[in-house]
Short mmCIF file of C-alpha atoms and ligand atoms in Angstrom, two decimals:
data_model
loop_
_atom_site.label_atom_id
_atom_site.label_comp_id
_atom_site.label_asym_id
_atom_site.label_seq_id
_atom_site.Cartn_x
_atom_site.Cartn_y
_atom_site.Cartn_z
CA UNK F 1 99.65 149.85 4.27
CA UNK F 2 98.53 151.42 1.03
CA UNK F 3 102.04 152.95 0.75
CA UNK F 4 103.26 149.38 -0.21
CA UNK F 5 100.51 148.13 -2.17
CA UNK F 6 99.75 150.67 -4.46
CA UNK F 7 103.02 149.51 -5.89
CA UNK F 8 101.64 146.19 -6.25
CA UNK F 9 98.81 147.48 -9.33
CA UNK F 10 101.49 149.10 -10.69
CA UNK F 11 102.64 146.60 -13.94
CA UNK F 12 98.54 145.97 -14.61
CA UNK F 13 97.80 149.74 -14.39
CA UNK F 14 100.59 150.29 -16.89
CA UNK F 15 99.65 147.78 -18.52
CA UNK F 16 95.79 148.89 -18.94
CA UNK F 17 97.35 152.15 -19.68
CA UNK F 18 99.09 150.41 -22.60
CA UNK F 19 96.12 148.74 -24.00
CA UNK F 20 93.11 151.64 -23.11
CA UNK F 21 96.07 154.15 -25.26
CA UNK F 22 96.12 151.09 -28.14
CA UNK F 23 92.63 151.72 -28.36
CA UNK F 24 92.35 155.48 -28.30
CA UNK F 25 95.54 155.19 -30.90
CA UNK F 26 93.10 153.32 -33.18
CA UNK F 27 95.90 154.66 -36.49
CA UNK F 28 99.01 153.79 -34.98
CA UNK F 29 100.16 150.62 -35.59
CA UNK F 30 100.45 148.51 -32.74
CA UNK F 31 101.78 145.18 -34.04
CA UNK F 32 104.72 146.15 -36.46
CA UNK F 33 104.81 143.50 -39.14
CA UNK F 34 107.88 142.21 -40.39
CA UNK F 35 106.68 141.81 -43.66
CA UNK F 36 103.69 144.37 -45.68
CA UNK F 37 99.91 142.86 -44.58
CA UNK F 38 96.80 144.44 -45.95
CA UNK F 39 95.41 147.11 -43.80
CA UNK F 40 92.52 143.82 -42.48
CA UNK F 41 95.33 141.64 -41.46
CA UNK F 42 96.54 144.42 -39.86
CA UNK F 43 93.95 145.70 -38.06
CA UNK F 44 93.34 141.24 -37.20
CA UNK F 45 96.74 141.91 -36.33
CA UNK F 46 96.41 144.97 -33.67
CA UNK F 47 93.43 143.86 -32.51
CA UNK F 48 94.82 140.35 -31.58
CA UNK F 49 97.78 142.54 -29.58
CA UNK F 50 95.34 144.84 -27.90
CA UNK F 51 93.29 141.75 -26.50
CA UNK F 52 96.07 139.74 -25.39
CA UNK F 53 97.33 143.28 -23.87
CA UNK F 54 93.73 143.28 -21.80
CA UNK F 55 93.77 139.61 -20.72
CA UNK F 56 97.68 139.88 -19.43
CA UNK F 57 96.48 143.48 -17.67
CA UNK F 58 93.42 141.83 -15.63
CA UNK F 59 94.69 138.46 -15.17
CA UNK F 60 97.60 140.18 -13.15
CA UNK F 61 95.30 142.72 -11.73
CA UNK F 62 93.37 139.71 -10.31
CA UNK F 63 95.88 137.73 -8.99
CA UNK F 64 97.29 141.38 -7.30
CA UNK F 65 94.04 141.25 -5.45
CA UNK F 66 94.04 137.62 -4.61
CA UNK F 67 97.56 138.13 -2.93
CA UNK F 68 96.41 141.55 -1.00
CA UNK F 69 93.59 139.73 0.41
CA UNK F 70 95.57 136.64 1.61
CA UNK F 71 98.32 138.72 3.29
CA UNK F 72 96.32 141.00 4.88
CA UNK F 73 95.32 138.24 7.51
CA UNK F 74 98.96 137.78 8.23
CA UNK F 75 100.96 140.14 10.84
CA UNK F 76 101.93 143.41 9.70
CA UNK F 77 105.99 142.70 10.20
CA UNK F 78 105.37 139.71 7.13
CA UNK F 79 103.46 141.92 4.80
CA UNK F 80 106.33 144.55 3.23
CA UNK F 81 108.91 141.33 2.00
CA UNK F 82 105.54 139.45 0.45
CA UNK F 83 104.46 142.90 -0.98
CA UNK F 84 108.13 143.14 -2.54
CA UNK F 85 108.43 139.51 -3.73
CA UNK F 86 104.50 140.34 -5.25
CA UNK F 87 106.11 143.23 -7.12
CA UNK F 88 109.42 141.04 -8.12
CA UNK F 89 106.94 138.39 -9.34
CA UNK F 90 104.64 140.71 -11.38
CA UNK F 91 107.76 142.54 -13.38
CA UNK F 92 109.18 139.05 -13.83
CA UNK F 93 105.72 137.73 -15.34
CA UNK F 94 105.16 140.87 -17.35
CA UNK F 95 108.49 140.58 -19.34
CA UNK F 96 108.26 137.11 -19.28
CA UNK F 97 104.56 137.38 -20.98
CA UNK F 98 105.96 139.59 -23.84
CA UNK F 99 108.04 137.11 -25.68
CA UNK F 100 105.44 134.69 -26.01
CA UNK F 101 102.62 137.35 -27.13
CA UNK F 102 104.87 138.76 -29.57
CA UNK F 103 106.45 135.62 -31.14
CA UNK F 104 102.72 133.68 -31.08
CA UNK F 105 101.45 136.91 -33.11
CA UNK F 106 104.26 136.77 -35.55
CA UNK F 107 103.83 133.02 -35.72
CA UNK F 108 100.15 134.07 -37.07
CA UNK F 109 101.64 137.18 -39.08
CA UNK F 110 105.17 137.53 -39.60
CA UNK F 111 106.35 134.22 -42.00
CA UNK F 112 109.36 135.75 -43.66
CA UNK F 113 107.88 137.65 -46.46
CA UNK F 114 108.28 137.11 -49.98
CA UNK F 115 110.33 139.26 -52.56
CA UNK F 116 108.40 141.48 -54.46
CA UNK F 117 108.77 143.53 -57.48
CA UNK F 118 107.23 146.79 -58.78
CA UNK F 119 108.12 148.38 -61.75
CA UNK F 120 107.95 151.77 -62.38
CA UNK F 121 108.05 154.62 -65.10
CA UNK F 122 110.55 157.78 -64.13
CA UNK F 123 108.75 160.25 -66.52
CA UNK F 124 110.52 163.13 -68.10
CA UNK F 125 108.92 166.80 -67.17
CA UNK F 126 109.21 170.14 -69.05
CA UNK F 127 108.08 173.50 -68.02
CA UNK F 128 105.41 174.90 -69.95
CA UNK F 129 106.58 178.14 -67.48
CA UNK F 130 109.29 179.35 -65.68
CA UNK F 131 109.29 182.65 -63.87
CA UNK F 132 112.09 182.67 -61.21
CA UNK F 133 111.51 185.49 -58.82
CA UNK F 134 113.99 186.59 -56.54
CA UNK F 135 116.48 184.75 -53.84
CA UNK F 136 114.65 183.94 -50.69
CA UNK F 137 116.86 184.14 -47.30
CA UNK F 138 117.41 180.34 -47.82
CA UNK F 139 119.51 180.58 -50.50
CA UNK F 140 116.73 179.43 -52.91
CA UNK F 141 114.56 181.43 -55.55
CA UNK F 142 110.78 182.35 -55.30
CA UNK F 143 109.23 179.87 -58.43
CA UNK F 144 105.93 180.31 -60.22
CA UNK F 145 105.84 177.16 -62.94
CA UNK F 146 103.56 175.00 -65.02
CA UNK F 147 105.39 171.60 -65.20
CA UNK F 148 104.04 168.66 -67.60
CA UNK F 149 104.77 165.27 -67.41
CA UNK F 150 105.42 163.71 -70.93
CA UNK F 151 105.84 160.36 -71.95
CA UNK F 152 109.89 159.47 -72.02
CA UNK F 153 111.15 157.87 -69.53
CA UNK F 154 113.66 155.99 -67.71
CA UNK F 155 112.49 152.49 -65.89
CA UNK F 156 113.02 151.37 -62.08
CA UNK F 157 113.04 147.98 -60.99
CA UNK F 158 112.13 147.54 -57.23
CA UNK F 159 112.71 144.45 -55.53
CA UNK F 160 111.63 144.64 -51.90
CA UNK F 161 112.13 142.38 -48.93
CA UNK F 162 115.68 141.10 -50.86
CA UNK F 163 117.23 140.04 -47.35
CA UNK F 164 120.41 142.58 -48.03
CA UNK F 165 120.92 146.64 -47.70
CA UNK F 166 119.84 148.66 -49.79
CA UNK F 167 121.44 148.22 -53.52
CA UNK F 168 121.19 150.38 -56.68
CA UNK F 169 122.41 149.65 -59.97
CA UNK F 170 122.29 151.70 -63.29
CA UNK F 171 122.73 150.93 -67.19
CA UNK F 172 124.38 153.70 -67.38
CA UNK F 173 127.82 153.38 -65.53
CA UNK F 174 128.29 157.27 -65.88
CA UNK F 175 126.12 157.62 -63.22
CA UNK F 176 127.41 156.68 -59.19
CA UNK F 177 125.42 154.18 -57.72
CA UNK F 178 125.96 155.34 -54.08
CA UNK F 179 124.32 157.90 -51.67
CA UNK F 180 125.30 160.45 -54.10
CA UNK F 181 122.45 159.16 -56.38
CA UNK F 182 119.08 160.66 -55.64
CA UNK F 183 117.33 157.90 -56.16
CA UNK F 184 119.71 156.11 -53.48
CA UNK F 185 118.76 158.88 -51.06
CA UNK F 186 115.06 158.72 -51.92
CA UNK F 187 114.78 155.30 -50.72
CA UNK F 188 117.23 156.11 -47.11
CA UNK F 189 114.86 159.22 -46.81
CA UNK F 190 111.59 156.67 -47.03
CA UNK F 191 112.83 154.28 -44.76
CA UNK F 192 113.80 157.22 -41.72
CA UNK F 193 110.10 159.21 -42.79
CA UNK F 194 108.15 156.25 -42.09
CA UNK F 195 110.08 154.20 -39.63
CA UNK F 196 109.83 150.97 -41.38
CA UNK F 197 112.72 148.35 -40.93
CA UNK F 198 114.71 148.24 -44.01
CA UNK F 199 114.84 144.43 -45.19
CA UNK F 200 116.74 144.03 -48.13
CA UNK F 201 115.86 146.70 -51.28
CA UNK F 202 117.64 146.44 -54.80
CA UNK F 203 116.78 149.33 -57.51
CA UNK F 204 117.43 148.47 -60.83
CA UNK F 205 117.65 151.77 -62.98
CA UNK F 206 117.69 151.89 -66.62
CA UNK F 207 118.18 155.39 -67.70
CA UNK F 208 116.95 156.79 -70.44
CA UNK F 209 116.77 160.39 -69.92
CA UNK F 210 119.72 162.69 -70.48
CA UNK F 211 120.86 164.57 -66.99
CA UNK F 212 121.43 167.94 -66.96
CA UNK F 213 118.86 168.72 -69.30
CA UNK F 214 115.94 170.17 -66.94
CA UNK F 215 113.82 167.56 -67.92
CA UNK F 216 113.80 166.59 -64.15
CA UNK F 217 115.54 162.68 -64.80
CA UNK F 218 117.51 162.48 -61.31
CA UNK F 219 114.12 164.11 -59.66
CA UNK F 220 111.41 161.37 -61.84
CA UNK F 221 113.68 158.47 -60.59
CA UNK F 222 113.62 159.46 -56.67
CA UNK F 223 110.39 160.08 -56.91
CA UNK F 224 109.48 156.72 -58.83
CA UNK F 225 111.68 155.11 -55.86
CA UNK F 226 109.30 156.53 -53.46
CA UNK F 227 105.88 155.41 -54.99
CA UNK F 228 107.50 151.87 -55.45
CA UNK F 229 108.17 151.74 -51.63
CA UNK F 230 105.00 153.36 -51.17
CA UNK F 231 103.37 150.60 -52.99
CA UNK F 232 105.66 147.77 -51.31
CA UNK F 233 105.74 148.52 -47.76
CA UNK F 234 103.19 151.54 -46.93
CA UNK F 235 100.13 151.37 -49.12
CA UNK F 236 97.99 153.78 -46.79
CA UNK F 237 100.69 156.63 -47.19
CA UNK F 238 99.43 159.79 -48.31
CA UNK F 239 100.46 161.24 -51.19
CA UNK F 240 100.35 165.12 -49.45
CA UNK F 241 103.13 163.29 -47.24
CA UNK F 242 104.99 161.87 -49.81
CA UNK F 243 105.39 164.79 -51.64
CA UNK F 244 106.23 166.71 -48.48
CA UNK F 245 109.54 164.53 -48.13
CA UNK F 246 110.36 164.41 -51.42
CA UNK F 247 110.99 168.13 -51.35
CA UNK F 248 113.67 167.46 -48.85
CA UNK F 249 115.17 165.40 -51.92
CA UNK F 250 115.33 168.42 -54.57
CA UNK F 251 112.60 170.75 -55.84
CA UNK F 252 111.24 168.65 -58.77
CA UNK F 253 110.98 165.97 -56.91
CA UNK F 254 107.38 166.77 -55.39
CA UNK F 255 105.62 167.43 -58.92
CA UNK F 256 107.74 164.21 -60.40
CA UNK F 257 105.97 162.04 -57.51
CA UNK F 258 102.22 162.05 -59.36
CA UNK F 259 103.12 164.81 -61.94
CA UNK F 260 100.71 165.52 -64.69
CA UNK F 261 99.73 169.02 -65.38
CA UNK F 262 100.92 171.37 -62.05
CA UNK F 263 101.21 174.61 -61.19
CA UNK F 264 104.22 174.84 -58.41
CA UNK F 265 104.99 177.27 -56.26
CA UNK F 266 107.38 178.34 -53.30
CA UNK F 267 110.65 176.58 -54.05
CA UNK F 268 108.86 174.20 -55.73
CA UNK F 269 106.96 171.73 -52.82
CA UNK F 270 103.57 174.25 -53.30
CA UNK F 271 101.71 171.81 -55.60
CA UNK F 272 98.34 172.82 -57.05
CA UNK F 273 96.94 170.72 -60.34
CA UNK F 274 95.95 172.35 -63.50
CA UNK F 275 93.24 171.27 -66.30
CA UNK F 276 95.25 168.95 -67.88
CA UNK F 277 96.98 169.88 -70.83
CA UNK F 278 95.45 168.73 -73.60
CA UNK F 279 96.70 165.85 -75.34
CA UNK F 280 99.40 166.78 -77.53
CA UNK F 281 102.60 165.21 -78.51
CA UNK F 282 106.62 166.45 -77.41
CA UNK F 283 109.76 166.43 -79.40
CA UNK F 284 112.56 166.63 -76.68
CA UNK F 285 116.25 167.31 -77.71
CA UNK F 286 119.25 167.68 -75.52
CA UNK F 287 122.34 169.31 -77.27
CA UNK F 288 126.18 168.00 -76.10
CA UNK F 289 126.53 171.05 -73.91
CA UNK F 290 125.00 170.47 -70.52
CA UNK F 291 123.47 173.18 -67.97
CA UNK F 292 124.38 173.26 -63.99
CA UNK F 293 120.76 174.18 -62.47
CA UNK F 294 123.03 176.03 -60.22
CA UNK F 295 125.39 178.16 -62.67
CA UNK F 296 121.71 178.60 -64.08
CA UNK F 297 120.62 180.27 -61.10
CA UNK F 298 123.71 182.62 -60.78
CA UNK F 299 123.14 183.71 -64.16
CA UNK F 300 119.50 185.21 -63.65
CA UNK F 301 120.94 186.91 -60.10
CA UNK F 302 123.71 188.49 -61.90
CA UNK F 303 121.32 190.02 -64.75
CA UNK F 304 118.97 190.50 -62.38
CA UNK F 305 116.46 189.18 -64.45
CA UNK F 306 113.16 187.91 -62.56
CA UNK F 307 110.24 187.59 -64.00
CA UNK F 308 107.51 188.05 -61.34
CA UNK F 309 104.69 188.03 -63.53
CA UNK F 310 102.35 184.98 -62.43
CA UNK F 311 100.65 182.34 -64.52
CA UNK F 312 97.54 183.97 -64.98
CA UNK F 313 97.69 183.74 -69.04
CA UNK F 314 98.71 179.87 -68.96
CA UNK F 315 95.60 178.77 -66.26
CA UNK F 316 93.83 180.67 -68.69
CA UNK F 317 94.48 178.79 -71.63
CA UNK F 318 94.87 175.46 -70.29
CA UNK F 319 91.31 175.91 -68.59
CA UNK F 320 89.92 176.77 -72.09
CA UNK F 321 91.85 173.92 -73.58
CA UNK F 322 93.43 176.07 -75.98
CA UNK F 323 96.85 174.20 -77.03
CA UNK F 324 97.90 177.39 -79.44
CA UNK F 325 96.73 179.73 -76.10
CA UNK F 326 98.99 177.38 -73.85
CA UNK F 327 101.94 177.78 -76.21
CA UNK F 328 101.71 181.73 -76.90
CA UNK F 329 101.30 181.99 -73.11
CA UNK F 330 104.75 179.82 -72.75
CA UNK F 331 107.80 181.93 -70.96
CA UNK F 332 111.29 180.65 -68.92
CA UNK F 333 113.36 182.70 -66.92
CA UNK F 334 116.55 180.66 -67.86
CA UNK F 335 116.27 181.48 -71.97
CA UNK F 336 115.72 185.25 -71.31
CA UNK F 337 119.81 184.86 -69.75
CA UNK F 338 120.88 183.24 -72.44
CA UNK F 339 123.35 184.66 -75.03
CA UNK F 340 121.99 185.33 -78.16
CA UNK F 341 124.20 183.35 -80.45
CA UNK F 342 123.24 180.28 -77.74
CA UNK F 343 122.69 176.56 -79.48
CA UNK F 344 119.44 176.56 -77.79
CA UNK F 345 118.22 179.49 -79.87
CA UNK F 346 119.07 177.12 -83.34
CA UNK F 347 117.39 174.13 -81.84
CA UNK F 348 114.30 175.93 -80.93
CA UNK F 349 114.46 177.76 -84.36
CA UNK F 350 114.35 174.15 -85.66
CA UNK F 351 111.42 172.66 -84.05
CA UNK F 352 109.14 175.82 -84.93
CA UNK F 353 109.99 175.33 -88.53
CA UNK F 354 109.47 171.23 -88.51
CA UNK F 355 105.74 172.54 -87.30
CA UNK F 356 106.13 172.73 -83.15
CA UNK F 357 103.28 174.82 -82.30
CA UNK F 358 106.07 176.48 -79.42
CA UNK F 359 109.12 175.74 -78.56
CA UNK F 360 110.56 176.98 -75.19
CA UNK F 361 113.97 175.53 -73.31
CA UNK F 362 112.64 173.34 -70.39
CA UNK F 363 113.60 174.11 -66.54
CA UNK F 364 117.29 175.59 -66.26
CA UNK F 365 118.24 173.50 -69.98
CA UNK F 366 119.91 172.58 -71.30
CA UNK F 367 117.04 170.74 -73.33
CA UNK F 368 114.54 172.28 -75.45
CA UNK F 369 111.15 171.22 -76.02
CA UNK F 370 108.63 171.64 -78.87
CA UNK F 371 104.63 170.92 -78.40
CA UNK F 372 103.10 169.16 -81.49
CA UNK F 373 99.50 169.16 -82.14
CA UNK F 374 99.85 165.61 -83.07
CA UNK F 375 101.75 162.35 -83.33
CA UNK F 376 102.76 162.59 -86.43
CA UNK F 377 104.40 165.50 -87.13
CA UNK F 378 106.33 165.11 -83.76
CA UNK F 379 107.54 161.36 -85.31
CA UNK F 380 109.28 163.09 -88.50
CA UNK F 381 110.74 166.13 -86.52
CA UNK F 382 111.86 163.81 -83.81
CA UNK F 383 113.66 162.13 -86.60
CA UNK F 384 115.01 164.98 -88.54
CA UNK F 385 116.49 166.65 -85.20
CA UNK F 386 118.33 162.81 -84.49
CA UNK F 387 120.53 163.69 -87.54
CA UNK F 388 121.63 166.88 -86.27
CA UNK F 389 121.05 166.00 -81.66
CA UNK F 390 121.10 162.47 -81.27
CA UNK F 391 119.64 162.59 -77.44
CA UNK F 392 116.38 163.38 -79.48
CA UNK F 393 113.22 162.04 -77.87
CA UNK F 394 109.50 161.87 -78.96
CA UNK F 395 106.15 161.46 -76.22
CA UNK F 396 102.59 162.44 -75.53
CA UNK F 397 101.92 164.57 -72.64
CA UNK F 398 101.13 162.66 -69.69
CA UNK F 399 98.07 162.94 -67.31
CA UNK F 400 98.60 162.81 -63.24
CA UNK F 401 99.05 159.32 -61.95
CA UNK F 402 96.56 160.03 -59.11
CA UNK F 403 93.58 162.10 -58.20
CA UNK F 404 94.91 165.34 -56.09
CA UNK F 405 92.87 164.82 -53.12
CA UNK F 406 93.83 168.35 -51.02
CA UNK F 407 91.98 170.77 -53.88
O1 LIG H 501 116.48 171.74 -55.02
P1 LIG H 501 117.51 171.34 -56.02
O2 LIG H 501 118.56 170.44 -55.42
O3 LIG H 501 116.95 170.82 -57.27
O4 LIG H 501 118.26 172.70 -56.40
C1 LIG H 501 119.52 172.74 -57.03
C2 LIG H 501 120.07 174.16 -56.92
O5 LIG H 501 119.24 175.03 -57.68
C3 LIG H 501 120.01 174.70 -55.52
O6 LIG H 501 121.20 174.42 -54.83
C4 LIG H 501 119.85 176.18 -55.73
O7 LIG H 501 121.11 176.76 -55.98
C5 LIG H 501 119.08 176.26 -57.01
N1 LIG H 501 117.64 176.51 -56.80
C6 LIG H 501 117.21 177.79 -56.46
N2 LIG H 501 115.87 178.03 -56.31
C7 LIG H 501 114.96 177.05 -56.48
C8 LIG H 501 115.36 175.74 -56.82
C9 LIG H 501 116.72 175.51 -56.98
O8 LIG H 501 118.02 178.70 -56.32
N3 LIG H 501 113.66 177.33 -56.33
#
């Protein structure tokens, strides 16, 4: 007897199983939106699910028992078909029960959702230190740095919900447009992290930043394409985890996500902020000849030339708020390789004498940057250096966009 009708509980056990695991789940989503709601329609939203959920689990569990106790009165030869055709008539309820509870919550929830558009700055970075240590087993090199945001920047358009793929499209037509774009990948990368249904995303990007400079351009832009997806489709994301899966993007790309003043670690995805610089003004110039982060690399293993020595002196001075400490305390890894009769050395040699208070090539070049104490001063050197570099660019230094919440 019991060997047939224990069968008979089993769609409402599953199903109170379902509902009792909604409710010990209380984070995970249990009703998956086609379109962004704010976290109280969502939780109206799971809630609604988890109670229909109950009602379908002990309406069937009821009528189970009704059944049981009618055909236990008849002879025992009648009772295994009516137990099966019970069973049939269950399964055939349940999946007939989840259409309607899904389409009269998305009737509530789900209109098809409006485009929206967020706009957002790709700032520039610089390295107010460098010191690559040496090649890890993974191919990559042991980093201790103090990266800056400053205010230059290149400007993404995000329009979500668009109905189509994913699009991206560039002012500058040097640049591909395809998966070969990091700021492409940045937005596939979001989409497989979180899980969310891709419906429709065009990226507008107007670039302003030179590339190959080691001002971090490709690595602001995928990171800006993360925090406007953030923004658009998961608002509750943590930063921690969107920096985590920007480093599987590049290096950069971490610090570039809230940026500010950093101190970075590892291969770059150790994040720890700094007492912000304090507020100074940058003259950025990029010569013609470009630098392969890569080649850059190569060219400390072959001199052997890593620099091990810590950032002790900069936390120092940034801690005190000295801006003269912070730029006698400024090293890179990637000038000490350089050859002496280098472009980089003239351009450097020029910002010093227009009044930079230091002047240091940022990341693996092939720009330079100079620190001014204030606006300006950085305004007429910006526009002396045009004559000579025209990719010359002038900003403040830039605070974090959001409070580090981990330290
Ligand atoms: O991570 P990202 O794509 O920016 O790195 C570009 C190249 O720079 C890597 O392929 C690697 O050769 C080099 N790199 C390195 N050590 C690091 C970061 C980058 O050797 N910490």
């Amino acid at each position: 007897m019991l060997r047939i009708w224990w069968c008979v509980y089993l769609v409402p056990a599953l199903m109170l199983l379902c509902a009792a695991w909604g409710y010990l789940m209380p984070r995970r989503r249990l009703y998956p939106s086609p379109r962004p709601l704010t976290a109280e329609r969502q939780r109206f939203a799971d809630g609604q699910l988890r109670r229909m959920l109950w009602q379908f689990a002990l309406a069937f569990a009821a009528l189970g028992l009704l059944v049981m106790g009618s055909v236990r009165r008849l002879p025992s030869g009648a009772q295994r078909p009516i137990a099966y055709a019970v069973m049939l008539l269950q399964a055939v309820g349940a999946a007939a029960m989840v259409i309607p509870i899904e389409r009269a919550i998305r009737e509530r929830f789900g209109d098809a959702p409006a485009e929206q558009t967020v706009t957002e700055r790709a700032s520039a970075k610089v390295n107010l230190l460098l010191a690559v240590g040496e090649q890890r087993p993974d191919g990559y090199h042991e980093l201790v740095s103090v990266m800056q945001t400053v205010d230059v920047c290149d400007t993404l358009t995000v329009r979500a919900h668009t109905g189509g793929g994913l699009e991206l499209t560039c002012s500058n037509p040097d640049l591909p447009t395809d998966e070969s774009n990091l700021a492409y990948r940045a937005a596939v990368k979001f989409f497989s992290y979180t899980g969310i249904e891709n419906d429709g995303v065009s990226i507008e990007l107007q670039k302003l930043l030179p590339m190959q400079a080691g001002l971090g351009g490709g690595s602001a832009d995928a990171a800006a394409v993360l925090r406007a997806l953030r923004q658009l489709y998961a608002p509750e994301l943590p930063w921690e985890e969107l920096e985590s899966l920007a480093a599987d993007l590049g290096s950069d790309v971490p610090f570039c996500v809230r940026g500010g003043t950093v101190l970075i670690r590892g291969r770059g995805e150790r994040l720890a902020p700094l007492v912000p610089l304090p507020p100074c003004w940058f003259v950025l110039v990029k010569p013609p000849v470009s630098f392969s982060t890569r080649t850059m690399y190569e060219l400390i293993d072959r001199h052997r030339c890593y620099d091990t020595s810590g950032a002790d002196d900069m936390v120092t001075a940034l801690s005190a708020g000295d801006l003269p400490a912070v730029c006698a305390a400024m090293t890179n890894t990637f000038q000490r390789v350089l050859p002496p009769d280098s472009e980089i050395f003239a351009i450097r040699a020029r910002l010093l004498s227009l009044g930079a208070l230091g002047a240091m090539l940022s990341g693996s070049g092939s720009a330079v940057f100079g620190i001014f104490a204030d606006e300006e001063s950085a305004r007429m050197a910006c526009a002396a250096l045009r004559g000579t570099w025209p990719e010359t660019f002038c900003g403040r230094s830039l605070p974090g966009r959001q409070a580090f919440s981990h330290v």
